[in-house]
Amino acid sequence: MSVTIKTPEQQEKMRVAGRLAADVLDMIGGYVKPGISTDELDRICHEYITDVQDAIPAPLNYKGFPKSICTSVNHVVCHGIPGDKILKAGDSINIDITVIKDGFHGDTSRMFFAGKPNIQAKRLSEIAFESMWLGIEELGHGKRLGDIGAAVQKNVERNRFSVVREYCGHGIGQVFHEDPQVLHYGKRDTGLELREGMTLTIEPMVNAGKANVRLLPDGWTVVTKDHSLSAQWEHTCLITKNGFEVLTLGADSR
Ligand code: MF3
Ligand code: CO
Ligand code: CO
C-alpha cells in the first residue's frame, strides 16, 4: 500500500468524519461513571453512531473485532473489547472511536475517569495528552515522520514514562489503517517526508512502567507486561501547506 494524498473534496469528507468521531466522545463522556459496564458504553455509542449520525462504527467486524468501540481500562494499553466489566471509582478508561461517513474514516480517542481519578493515572493521562500534542505540532508540509516520533518520545521519557513500540499511528482515509505507520519514537530528520493533503493519526500509548506489552488470548486486548497503568490519546490530522489541521477536535477543543 502507498501513502494517499486527499483532494480538497476528500479532505472535506475527512473533516466530516473526524467531527462525527469527536462528537461521539463528547456524547459518551458523561456516561463514564462507577457502575457502568463497558458493554453499556459500547451500546450507547453504537446507537448514536448508527441512529443519530447515520454513520458506521468502523471497529465492528474489522478483522473480526466484535464490538463498535474500544474500551481500554487501567493497564489495558489498547483494543480493549467492551464486555461485562463494570467501572469502579478511580478507574481510567480510554475510549477509542472510529466512524465511517460517506466512505471516509475519523479516528480519535480520549482518556476518561470513573469517579475521582487516581493521582498517578491522572498524571499519566496528562503526559500522554501533552505528548500527543507535541507530536501534532510537528506536523507540516516538508516535516518528517521522525520529527513526530522524536518529539513524543522525548516528552514521555523526560517524565520517566515509556512509549509503547508495537502499536502506532497510521495514515487514514477510505481505508482505516493506511500507510504510513506513524511511530511514537524515533529520530529527527529521518523517515517519510510529509506532504500537504496527507491525513494521519497521532495516538501515543504511554505506560507508567516498562514499554513492554502482551496480547491476551482473545487476540485483541493489549496489556502492559508489568501491569502498570497505560494511557492514550488520539487525533486524526490533515497536513496543510502551513502546518496541520486537527480533524477530531471536541467541543472543549481537546
Ligand atoms: N481505533 C484503533 C486505532 O486507533 C484501531 C482499533 S481496531 C479494532 O487505530 F479493531 F480494535 F477496533
Ligand atoms: Co488510530
Ligand atoms: Co483509534
XYZ file of C-alpha atoms and ligand atoms in Angstrom:
268
model
C 0.000 0.000 0.000
C 1.183 3.543 -0.574
C 0.522 6.887 1.051
C -2.576 8.619 -0.301
C -2.953 12.363 -0.846
C -6.511 13.582 -0.325
C -8.061 16.001 -2.801
C -9.820 19.075 -1.373
C -13.159 17.221 -1.768
C -11.799 14.208 0.086
C -10.352 16.475 2.782
C -13.834 17.868 3.349
C -15.180 14.341 3.814
C -12.379 13.638 6.295
C -13.435 16.777 8.218
C -16.987 15.478 8.435
C -15.929 12.003 9.601
C -13.494 13.495 12.100
C -16.142 15.776 13.535
C -18.550 12.867 13.986
C -15.958 10.757 15.797
C -15.234 13.665 18.167
C -18.966 14.178 18.725
C -19.271 10.563 19.930
C -16.591 11.167 22.566
C -18.288 14.413 23.630
C -21.544 12.459 23.972
C -20.193 9.439 25.874
C -18.067 11.310 28.432
C -20.986 11.956 30.769
C -21.774 8.231 30.977
C -18.357 7.253 32.304
C -19.165 6.707 35.977
C -18.656 3.972 38.568
C -21.181 1.187 37.975
C -21.455 1.351 34.184
C -20.204 -1.583 32.127
C -18.015 -1.251 29.062
C -20.731 -3.121 27.109
C -23.179 -0.361 28.023
C -20.742 2.302 26.767
C -20.432 0.303 23.530
C -24.201 0.018 23.150
C -24.756 3.759 23.662
C -22.022 4.677 21.154
C -23.233 2.114 18.614
C -26.765 3.507 18.718
C -25.563 7.099 18.484
C -23.277 6.389 15.523
C -25.830 4.357 13.567
C -29.103 6.105 14.500
C -28.147 9.740 15.142
C -25.111 10.144 12.888
C -26.177 7.709 10.163
C -22.563 6.548 10.147
C -20.786 3.204 10.542
C -18.755 2.162 13.608
C -15.534 1.068 11.890
C -14.285 -1.399 14.538
C -17.368 -3.655 14.323
C -16.255 -6.785 12.426
C -12.956 -5.107 11.478
C -10.630 -8.110 11.149
C -13.099 -9.891 13.427
C -13.278 -7.279 16.213
C -16.651 -7.983 17.860
C -17.738 -4.537 19.104
C -18.235 -0.967 17.882
C -15.709 0.849 20.091
C -12.536 0.005 22.012
C -12.577 0.391 25.806
C -9.170 0.069 27.440
C -9.281 0.192 31.244
C -6.315 0.851 33.573
C -3.427 -1.440 32.498
C -5.061 -2.196 29.134
C -2.958 -0.407 26.514
C -5.359 -0.543 23.563
C -8.023 -2.559 21.713
C -9.903 -3.478 24.886
C -13.133 -5.302 23.964
C -16.293 -3.991 25.641
C -17.831 -6.619 27.891
C -19.382 -7.148 31.308
C -16.570 -5.300 33.091
C -18.049 -2.700 35.420
C -16.127 0.507 36.050
C -15.278 1.299 39.641
C -14.282 4.589 41.236
C -10.766 5.581 40.244
C -10.628 3.516 37.057
C -9.170 5.171 33.971
C -10.526 4.266 30.559
C -9.506 5.066 27.016
C -12.470 5.151 24.664
C -11.432 4.878 21.017
C -13.997 5.796 18.382
C -13.687 5.315 14.654
C -16.608 6.165 12.380
C -17.025 5.848 8.632
C -19.099 8.544 6.948
C -19.503 8.795 3.184
C -16.645 6.309 2.784
C -14.104 8.162 4.956
C -12.791 7.357 8.445
C -12.443 9.595 11.500
C -10.437 8.078 14.394
C -9.991 9.602 17.856
C -9.628 8.560 21.474
C -9.512 10.199 24.888
C -8.970 9.211 28.492
C -11.851 9.353 30.980
C -12.080 8.579 34.682
C -14.830 6.875 36.637
C -15.264 8.994 39.734
C -12.239 10.659 41.245
C -9.091 9.798 39.285
C -6.182 8.063 40.897
C -3.406 10.692 41.029
C -0.869 8.613 39.105
C -3.429 7.783 36.419
C -4.280 11.456 36.040
C -0.666 12.446 35.622
C -0.056 9.641 33.128
C -3.057 10.774 31.101
C -1.838 14.379 31.168
C 1.609 13.407 29.912
C 0.121 11.212 27.157
C -2.107 14.149 26.133
C 0.761 16.630 26.139
C 2.979 14.212 24.212
C 0.302 13.685 21.563
C 0.048 17.456 21.092
C 3.813 17.891 20.882
C 3.739 15.284 18.094
C 0.848 17.021 16.332
C 2.619 20.376 16.499
C 5.497 18.905 14.479
C 3.196 18.189 11.521
C 3.619 20.161 8.328
C 4.479 20.010 4.639
C 8.153 19.007 4.416
C 8.404 17.745 8.001
C 9.428 14.104 8.504
C 7.862 11.262 10.475
C 10.952 11.013 12.674
C 10.317 14.573 13.876
C 6.969 13.488 15.288
C 8.243 10.314 16.932
C 11.184 12.135 18.467
C 9.002 14.893 19.946
C 6.600 12.390 21.510
C 9.308 10.104 22.855
C 11.339 12.952 24.337
C 8.414 14.268 26.370
C 7.304 10.838 27.577
C 10.781 9.803 28.690
C 11.555 13.177 30.254
C 8.680 12.326 32.590
C 10.062 8.818 33.246
C 7.239 7.038 31.466
C 7.616 4.798 28.421
C 6.325 4.723 24.841
C 4.747 1.536 23.507
C 6.604 0.355 20.395
C 4.353 -2.367 18.969
C 1.399 -0.121 18.063
C 1.493 3.181 16.246
C -0.433 5.879 14.429
C -1.320 5.461 10.775
C -2.460 7.037 7.559
C -6.260 7.110 7.342
C -8.862 7.834 4.703
C -11.054 5.456 2.735
C -9.051 2.722 4.462
C -8.964 2.504 8.305
C -5.229 1.824 8.570
C -3.312 3.177 5.571
C 0.378 3.791 5.096
C 2.423 5.297 6.585
C 2.979 3.868 10.049
C 3.419 6.757 12.478
C 5.826 5.639 15.204
C 5.751 7.475 18.530
C 9.507 7.241 18.933
C 12.411 7.909 16.603
C 14.997 10.361 15.368
C 14.568 13.823 13.905
C 15.247 14.340 10.186
C 14.542 10.689 9.387
C 11.630 8.883 7.780
C 8.956 9.800 5.279
C 8.579 13.431 4.301
C 5.054 14.710 4.880
C 3.042 16.351 2.088
C 0.035 18.630 2.026
C -3.129 16.511 1.734
C -1.911 13.541 3.775
C -4.155 12.510 6.683
C -2.798 10.542 9.601
C -3.335 9.779 13.256
C -1.106 10.559 16.214
C -2.008 8.218 19.090
C 0.782 7.561 21.569
C 0.320 4.814 24.135
C 2.222 5.730 27.287
C 2.975 3.290 30.108
C 3.721 4.218 33.716
C 6.175 1.303 33.896
C 8.079 -0.519 31.190
C 7.182 -0.230 27.498
C 6.622 -3.974 27.035
C 3.152 -5.205 26.197
C 1.385 -8.559 25.992
C -1.527 -9.646 23.800
C -4.264 -11.510 25.685
C -5.602 -14.833 24.339
C -8.719 -13.059 22.998
C -6.409 -11.888 20.207
C -7.199 -8.187 20.728
C -6.683 -6.900 24.261
C -3.187 -5.467 24.700
C -1.963 -5.062 28.298
C 1.234 -3.824 29.899
C 3.519 -6.751 30.686
C 4.300 -5.348 34.152
C 0.625 -4.495 34.779
C 1.457 -0.805 35.132
C -1.139 1.758 34.066
C -1.310 2.882 30.449
C -2.830 5.965 28.807
C -3.535 7.029 25.228
C -4.999 9.970 23.313
C -5.591 10.087 19.571
C -6.378 12.649 16.891
C -6.792 12.419 13.126
C -4.872 15.224 11.424
C -4.563 16.746 7.951
C -1.219 18.016 6.694
C -1.559 21.507 5.225
C 0.817 23.826 3.403
C 1.463 25.777 6.568
C 1.200 23.040 9.170
C -1.754 20.919 10.170
C -5.449 20.808 10.863
C -6.778 18.568 13.649
C -9.939 16.941 12.299
C -11.200 15.386 15.538
C -11.267 18.280 17.999
C -14.022 18.023 20.581
C -16.320 20.721 21.926
C -13.741 21.694 24.551
C -11.076 21.770 21.806
C -9.234 18.731 23.124
N -9.070 2.775 16.608
C -7.874 1.984 16.684
C -6.768 2.845 16.130
O -6.597 3.907 16.628
C -7.978 0.697 15.955
C -8.966 -0.224 16.529
S -9.016 -1.636 15.569
C -10.179 -2.538 16.374
O -6.124 2.581 15.161
F -10.475 -3.497 15.589
F -9.699 -2.916 17.532
F -11.223 -1.787 16.580
Co -5.917 5.083 15.004
Co -8.372 4.849 17.275
